[in-house]
GROMACS .gro file of C-alpha atoms in nm:
model
  342
    1UNK     CA    1   6.877  10.792  11.936
    2UNK     CA    2   7.137  10.535  12.033
    3UNK     CA    3   7.060  10.288  12.307
    4UNK     CA    4   7.372  10.109  12.427
    5UNK     CA    5   7.313   9.743  12.508
    6UNK     CA    6   7.664   9.724  12.649
    7UNK     CA    7   7.715  10.051  12.839
    8UNK     CA    8   7.916  10.317  12.660
    9UNK     CA    9   8.074  10.443  12.981
   10UNK     CA   10   8.304  10.241  13.201
   11UNK     CA   11   8.590   9.994  13.163
   12UNK     CA   12   8.586   9.627  13.069
   13UNK     CA   13   8.732   9.410  13.345
   14UNK     CA   14   8.824   9.050  13.273
   15UNK     CA   15   8.669   8.809  13.524
   16UNK     CA   16   8.672   8.441  13.608
   17UNK     CA   17   8.345   8.362  13.782
   18UNK     CA   18   8.418   7.997  13.866
   19UNK     CA   19   8.740   7.913  14.052
   20UNK     CA   20   8.864   7.644  14.290
   21UNK     CA   21   9.154   7.663  14.534
   22UNK     CA   22   9.304   7.429  14.792
   23UNK     CA   23   9.015   7.519  15.018
   24UNK     CA   24   8.845   7.240  14.823
   25UNK     CA   25   8.979   7.034  14.531
   26UNK     CA   26   9.196   7.301  14.367
   27UNK     CA   27   9.573   7.264  14.369
   28UNK     CA   28   9.674   7.621  14.459
   29UNK     CA   29   9.620   7.860  14.749
   30UNK     CA   30   9.381   8.155  14.708
   31UNK     CA   31   9.686   8.382  14.700
   32UNK     CA   32   9.850   8.181  14.421
   33UNK     CA   33   9.524   8.181  14.224
   34UNK     CA   34   9.522   8.561  14.243
   35UNK     CA   35   9.880   8.574  14.117
   36UNK     CA   36   9.808   8.340  13.825
   37UNK     CA   37   9.502   8.530  13.711
   38UNK     CA   38   9.658   8.873  13.744
   39UNK     CA   39   9.944   8.750  13.524
   40UNK     CA   40   9.680   8.649  13.266
   41UNK     CA   41   9.530   8.999  13.267
   42UNK     CA   42   9.232   8.936  13.492
   43UNK     CA   43   9.103   9.192  13.738
   44UNK     CA   44   8.825   8.988  13.900
   45UNK     CA   45   8.806   8.633  14.035
   46UNK     CA   46   8.509   8.475  14.211
   47UNK     CA   47   8.634   8.225  14.467
   48UNK     CA   48   8.379   7.945  14.439
   49UNK     CA   49   8.517   7.644  14.620
   50UNK     CA   50   8.298   7.337  14.656
   51UNK     CA   51   8.048   7.371  14.942
   52UNK     CA   52   8.257   7.609  15.150
   53UNK     CA   53   8.160   7.976  15.168
   54UNK     CA   54   8.419   8.190  15.345
   55UNK     CA   55   8.551   8.543  15.314
   56UNK     CA   56   8.815   8.620  15.048
   57UNK     CA   57   8.835   8.997  15.094
   58UNK     CA   58   9.196   8.989  15.215
   59UNK     CA   59   9.281   8.935  14.847
   60UNK     CA   60   9.109   9.251  14.718
   61UNK     CA   61   9.324   9.555  14.642
   62UNK     CA   62   9.329   9.850  14.401
   63UNK     CA   63   9.406   9.625  14.102
   64UNK     CA   64   9.209   9.312  14.189
   65UNK     CA   65   8.862   9.223  14.320
   66UNK     CA   66   8.798   8.889  14.489
   67UNK     CA   67   8.430   8.799  14.491
   68UNK     CA   68   8.300   8.591  14.781
   69UNK     CA   69   8.139   8.281  14.638
   70UNK     CA   70   8.076   7.909  14.663
   71UNK     CA   71   7.985   7.622  14.431
   72UNK     CA   72   7.704   7.415  14.579
   73UNK     CA   73   7.658   7.051  14.483
   74UNK     CA   74   7.358   6.825  14.490
   75UNK     CA   75   7.408   6.460  14.586
   76UNK     CA   76   7.433   6.216  14.296
   77UNK     CA   77   7.107   6.101  14.145
   78UNK     CA   78   7.022   5.775  13.965
   79UNK     CA   79   7.121   5.527  14.241
   80UNK     CA   80   7.060   5.235  14.004
   81UNK     CA   81   7.347   5.347  13.779
   82UNK     CA   82   7.728   5.336  13.819
   83UNK     CA   83   7.871   5.656  13.975
   84UNK     CA   84   8.013   5.786  13.647
   85UNK     CA   85   7.669   5.768  13.485
   86UNK     CA   86   7.480   5.945  13.762
   87UNK     CA   87   7.345   6.298  13.722
   88UNK     CA   88   7.402   6.585  13.963
   89UNK     CA   89   7.360   6.962  13.975
   90UNK     CA   90   7.623   7.226  14.051
   91UNK     CA   91   7.563   7.598  14.076
   92UNK     CA   92   7.777   7.891  14.181
   93UNK     CA   93   7.650   8.152  14.425
   94UNK     CA   94   7.833   8.487  14.444
   95UNK     CA   95   7.742   8.710  14.736
   96UNK     CA   96   7.643   9.059  14.622
   97UNK     CA   97   7.723   9.213  14.960
   98UNK     CA   98   8.083   9.142  15.063
   99UNK     CA   99   7.994   9.192  15.431
  100UNK     CA  100   7.737   8.911  15.435
  101UNK     CA  101   7.915   8.587  15.519
  102UNK     CA  102   7.642   8.350  15.640
  103UNK     CA  103   7.617   8.019  15.452
  104UNK     CA  104   7.247   7.972  15.368
  105UNK     CA  105   7.279   7.597  15.300
  106UNK     CA  106   7.493   7.492  15.595
  107UNK     CA  107   7.493   7.143  15.742
  108UNK     CA  108   7.699   7.069  16.049
  109UNK     CA  109   7.815   6.723  15.943
  110UNK     CA  110   7.746   6.669  15.571
  111UNK     CA  111   7.851   6.792  15.225
  112UNK     CA  112   8.201   6.909  15.314
  113UNK     CA  113   8.452   6.858  15.037
  114UNK     CA  114   8.700   6.587  15.133
  115UNK     CA  115   8.992   6.821  15.052
  116UNK     CA  116   8.875   7.099  15.285
  117UNK     CA  117   9.086   7.146  15.597
  118UNK     CA  118   8.942   7.154  15.948
  119UNK     CA  119   9.086   7.504  15.980
  120UNK     CA  120   8.887   7.628  15.679
  121UNK     CA  121   8.572   7.454  15.799
  122UNK     CA  122   8.593   7.657  16.119
  123UNK     CA  123   8.582   7.980  15.916
  124UNK     CA  124   8.230   7.908  15.787
  125UNK     CA  125   7.968   8.138  15.936
  126UNK     CA  126   7.615   7.999  15.982
  127UNK     CA  127   7.297   8.078  16.169
  128UNK     CA  128   7.286   7.847  16.470
  129UNK     CA  129   6.909   7.894  16.494
  130UNK     CA  130   6.850   7.751  16.146
  131UNK     CA  131   6.823   7.370  16.107
  132UNK     CA  132   7.080   7.187  15.898
  133UNK     CA  133   6.986   7.193  15.529
  134UNK     CA  134   6.938   6.841  15.388
  135UNK     CA  135   7.008   6.799  15.018
  136UNK     CA  136   6.883   6.552  14.760
  137UNK     CA  137   6.902   6.526  14.384
  138UNK     CA  138   6.558   6.647  14.288
  139UNK     CA  139   6.426   6.954  14.109
  140UNK     CA  140   6.231   7.055  14.421
  141UNK     CA  141   6.539   7.045  14.642
  142UNK     CA  142   6.767   7.216  14.390
  143UNK     CA  143   6.510   7.490  14.341
  144UNK     CA  144   6.491   7.534  14.718
  145UNK     CA  145   6.871   7.556  14.737
  146UNK     CA  146   6.884   7.821  14.465
  147UNK     CA  147   6.592   8.010  14.615
  148UNK     CA  148   6.755   8.024  14.958
  149UNK     CA  149   7.072   8.161  14.798
  150UNK     CA  150   6.877   8.425  14.607
  151UNK     CA  151   6.691   8.529  14.922
  152UNK     CA  152   7.024   8.558  15.102
  153UNK     CA  153   7.154   8.801  14.839
  154UNK     CA  154   7.356   8.577  14.606
  155UNK     CA  155   7.393   8.591  14.227
  156UNK     CA  156   7.322   8.233  14.115
  157UNK     CA  157   7.475   8.066  13.808
  158UNK     CA  158   7.380   7.720  13.679
  159UNK     CA  159   7.695   7.528  13.586
  160UNK     CA  160   7.813   7.280  13.319
  161UNK     CA  161   7.500   7.080  13.232
  162UNK     CA  162   7.709   6.858  13.004
  163UNK     CA  163   7.961   6.763  13.271
  164UNK     CA  164   7.672   6.704  13.512
  165UNK     CA  165   7.496   6.474  13.260
  166UNK     CA  166   7.185   6.691  13.287
  167UNK     CA  167   6.958   6.726  12.985
  168UNK     CA  168   6.656   6.934  12.883
  169UNK     CA  169   6.402   6.767  13.116
  170UNK     CA  170   6.638   6.826  13.410
  171UNK     CA  171   6.762   7.183  13.376
  172UNK     CA  172   6.434   7.326  13.249
  173UNK     CA  173   6.284   7.258  13.592
  174UNK     CA  174   6.529   7.494  13.767
  175UNK     CA  175   6.371   7.832  13.833
  176UNK     CA  176   6.596   8.052  14.043
  177UNK     CA  177   6.913   8.118  13.843
  178UNK     CA  178   7.037   8.459  13.737
  179UNK     CA  179   7.264   8.311  13.471
  180UNK     CA  180   7.398   7.991  13.322
  181UNK     CA  181   7.746   7.900  13.202
  182UNK     CA  182   7.748   7.917  12.826
  183UNK     CA  183   8.118   7.830  12.859
  184UNK     CA  184   8.275   7.609  13.123
  185UNK     CA  185   8.642   7.610  13.031
  186UNK     CA  186   8.749   7.306  13.230
  187UNK     CA  187   8.468   7.092  13.089
  188UNK     CA  188   8.532   7.205  12.732
  189UNK     CA  189   8.901   7.128  12.773
  190UNK     CA  190   8.811   6.783  12.912
  191UNK     CA  191   8.590   6.700  12.614
  192UNK     CA  192   8.248   6.758  12.771
  193UNK     CA  193   7.976   6.940  12.577
  194UNK     CA  194   7.991   7.258  12.784
  195UNK     CA  195   7.987   7.519  12.519
  196UNK     CA  196   7.616   7.552  12.582
  197UNK     CA  197   7.439   7.776  12.327
  198UNK     CA  198   7.163   7.520  12.275
  199UNK     CA  199   7.088   7.498  12.647
  200UNK     CA  200   7.086   7.878  12.669
  201UNK     CA  201   6.840   7.894  12.379
  202UNK     CA  202   6.621   7.636  12.551
  203UNK     CA  203   6.573   7.872  12.843
  204UNK     CA  204   6.525   8.179  12.625
  205UNK     CA  205   6.275   8.021  12.389
  206UNK     CA  206   6.069   7.915  12.690
  207UNK     CA  207   6.049   8.276  12.807
  208UNK     CA  208   6.320   8.256  13.071
  209UNK     CA  209   6.517   8.580  13.109
  210UNK     CA  210   6.858   8.451  13.191
  211UNK     CA  211   7.211   8.587  13.148
  212UNK     CA  212   7.499   8.377  13.015
  213UNK     CA  213   7.852   8.382  13.158
  214UNK     CA  214   8.187   8.217  13.097
  215UNK     CA  215   8.405   8.065  13.366
  216UNK     CA  216   8.714   7.849  13.383
  217UNK     CA  217   8.603   7.615  13.662
  218UNK     CA  218   8.978   7.615  13.718
  219UNK     CA  219   9.166   7.387  13.957
  220UNK     CA  220   9.519   7.484  13.843
  221UNK     CA  221   9.663   7.134  13.868
  222UNK     CA  222   9.870   7.157  13.547
  223UNK     CA  223  10.014   7.504  13.563
  224UNK     CA  224  10.334   7.414  13.374
  225UNK     CA  225  10.148   7.287  13.068
  226UNK     CA  226   9.982   7.537  12.831
  227UNK     CA  227   9.800   7.242  12.673
  228UNK     CA  228   9.647   7.108  12.995
  229UNK     CA  229   9.609   7.415  13.214
  230UNK     CA  230   9.251   7.516  13.286
  231UNK     CA  231   9.334   7.884  13.349
  232UNK     CA  232   9.221   8.140  13.092
  233UNK     CA  233   8.994   7.907  12.897
  234UNK     CA  234   8.669   8.101  12.938
  235UNK     CA  235   8.593   8.436  13.094
  236UNK     CA  236   8.338   8.711  13.144
  237UNK     CA  237   8.413   9.069  13.041
  238UNK     CA  238   8.232   9.298  13.285
  239UNK     CA  239   8.191   9.666  13.202
  240UNK     CA  240   8.187   9.866  13.525
  241UNK     CA  241   8.238  10.223  13.635
  242UNK     CA  242   8.532  10.128  13.856
  243UNK     CA  243   8.718   9.828  13.990
  244UNK     CA  244   8.542   9.780  14.322
  245UNK     CA  245   8.340   9.494  14.462
  246UNK     CA  246   8.025   9.705  14.456
  247UNK     CA  247   8.068   9.829  14.098
  248UNK     CA  248   8.146   9.481  13.965
  249UNK     CA  249   7.838   9.335  14.135
  250UNK     CA  250   7.622   9.620  14.010
  251UNK     CA  251   7.727   9.550  13.650
  252UNK     CA  252   7.692   9.175  13.697
  253UNK     CA  253   7.336   9.202  13.820
  254UNK     CA  254   7.243   9.441  13.537
  255UNK     CA  255   7.389   9.221  13.262
  256UNK     CA  256   7.661   9.466  13.162
  257UNK     CA  257   7.896   9.195  13.034
  258UNK     CA  258   7.957   8.931  12.770
  259UNK     CA  259   8.116   8.585  12.786
  260UNK     CA  260   8.407   8.466  12.574
  261UNK     CA  261   8.670   8.206  12.493
  262UNK     CA  262   8.884   8.467  12.319
  263UNK     CA  263   8.714   8.722  12.090
  264UNK     CA  264   8.639   9.066  12.229
  265UNK     CA  265   8.334   9.288  12.188
  266UNK     CA  266   8.400   9.660  12.211
  267UNK     CA  267   8.067   9.822  12.139
  268UNK     CA  268   7.703   9.718  12.105
  269UNK     CA  269   7.414   9.957  12.051
  270UNK     CA  270   7.069   9.990  11.890
  271UNK     CA  271   6.966  10.283  11.671
  272UNK     CA  272   6.680  10.341  11.424
  273UNK     CA  273   6.576   9.980  11.380
  274UNK     CA  274   6.928   9.844  11.355
  275UNK     CA  275   7.178   9.697  11.598
  276UNK     CA  276   7.551   9.767  11.562
  277UNK     CA  277   7.842   9.566  11.701
  278UNK     CA  278   8.219   9.629  11.699
  279UNK     CA  279   8.460   9.346  11.782
  280UNK     CA  280   8.817   9.226  11.765
  281UNK     CA  281   8.919   9.073  11.430
  282UNK     CA  282   8.696   8.776  11.363
  283UNK     CA  283   8.576   8.533  11.098
  284UNK     CA  284   8.200   8.558  11.154
  285UNK     CA  285   7.942   8.762  11.348
  286UNK     CA  286   7.601   8.603  11.396
  287UNK     CA  287   7.279   8.754  11.527
  288UNK     CA  288   7.046   8.493  11.681
  289UNK     CA  289   6.687   8.547  11.779
  290UNK     CA  290   6.378   8.352  11.882
  291UNK     CA  291   6.340   8.180  11.546
  292UNK     CA  292   6.509   7.984  11.269
  293UNK     CA  293   6.666   8.241  11.041
  294UNK     CA  294   6.978   8.373  11.213
  295UNK     CA  295   7.165   8.654  11.038
  296UNK     CA  296   7.539   8.634  10.978
  297UNK     CA  297   7.819   8.842  10.835
  298UNK     CA  298   8.136   8.657  10.731
  299UNK     CA  299   8.489   8.772  10.661
  300UNK     CA  300   8.533   8.797  10.283
  301UNK     CA  301   8.909   8.831  10.305
  302UNK     CA  302   8.909   9.202  10.390
  303UNK     CA  303   8.895   9.160  10.768
  304UNK     CA  304   8.586   9.169  10.985
  305UNK     CA  305   8.544   9.361  11.311
  306UNK     CA  306   8.198   9.516  11.290
  307UNK     CA  307   7.849   9.446  11.162
  308UNK     CA  308   7.503   9.601  11.142
  309UNK     CA  309   7.177   9.407  11.142
  310UNK     CA  310   6.810   9.493  11.109
  311UNK     CA  311   6.603   9.417  11.420
  312UNK     CA  312   6.240   9.312  11.384
  313UNK     CA  313   5.972   9.326  11.649
  314UNK     CA  314   5.891   8.954  11.611
  315UNK     CA  315   6.253   8.862  11.686
  316UNK     CA  316   6.146   8.859  12.056
  317UNK     CA  317   6.510   8.869  12.169
  318UNK     CA  318   6.852   8.898  12.006
  319UNK     CA  319   7.197   8.784  12.102
  320UNK     CA  320   7.535   8.781  11.926
  321UNK     CA  321   7.799   8.516  11.867
  322UNK     CA  322   8.143   8.631  11.746
  323UNK     CA  323   8.368   8.359  11.604
  324UNK     CA  324   8.739   8.406  11.529
  325UNK     CA  325   8.967   8.217  11.290
  326UNK     CA  326   9.051   7.965  11.564
  327UNK     CA  327   8.678   7.886  11.610
  328UNK     CA  328   8.681   8.049  11.952
  329UNK     CA  329   8.364   8.240  12.024
  330UNK     CA  330   8.225   8.524  12.231
  331UNK     CA  331   7.859   8.536  12.332
  332UNK     CA  332   7.643   8.824  12.446
  333UNK     CA  333   7.350   8.786  12.680
  334UNK     CA  334   7.003   8.790  12.526
  335UNK     CA  335   6.848   9.133  12.485
  336UNK     CA  336   6.468   9.134  12.472
  337UNK     CA  337   6.317   9.353  12.200
  338UNK     CA  338   6.051   9.505  12.421
  339UNK     CA  339   6.321   9.646  12.649
  340UNK     CA  340   6.500   9.855  12.388
  341UNK     CA  341   6.270   9.904  12.087
  342UNK     CA  342   6.066  10.180  12.251
   0.00000   0.00000   0.00000
């Protein structure tokens, strides 16, 4: 009996889950961002401006879903070092319920982005009975920030560890993420190490059940240059029953998606001890698991767009990487053996 790891039913919708506008340090209006991404074939954009959580639902229509989100920042750590050498933590929080607009980490006087207008600041909704949230760069505080977001109904994604100068001892302390960015397009384009398969494996091999996503972290400052633009660099393909806020969030929370820089994955299922994958034309398909001996199929000159692999009980989990001739990759989330080998 087939068990589909990516759902058989539904439609893939292309999404950018990390986006900045002129509400913070982005160059374009929310409306212009929608226009740019629709022209690139996207159906979903999460509006995640720095430290400002406000409603974006005026942008949603029958062909486009705007997700209400925010990117929260910790203060800089390492006060004994120059600013460019100091660590910090960023994470995106996407509200699952589009009607819930309260900022769970609000402070009346601190943490506003310097680019944010007074008009936009006035649109923030907060609970006047809750004390201002004070931030610091520490694992305890960052965990509390993430936890508060989770309790308030947000989907939490840990962002660009490379660009944040965070390493294994830092990010392994964070406990309350739903996902991490395996691709951060802006950071990759800027030369940071934010194609993050190693960091994702660190979490998985320590028993952390975490999704992986791709996002542009776009600011759209160089729209006239295909070389320098940060739009369309990394994305998440979400398979949902329909293009609505609710359906997209449902699929996001269930892990019905994969992340990519370019290659596409069409089908992924398990049957009779084997896992099958169908993709766009590629150079290599690799199955990774909780161990050393990954399994790969390579293009032998005849074209490659599907593969079949044995799955063993001691694999613990499996995930796929699809690499095309341009060395662009697509990455699935990790699927744990005990969930589908039953």
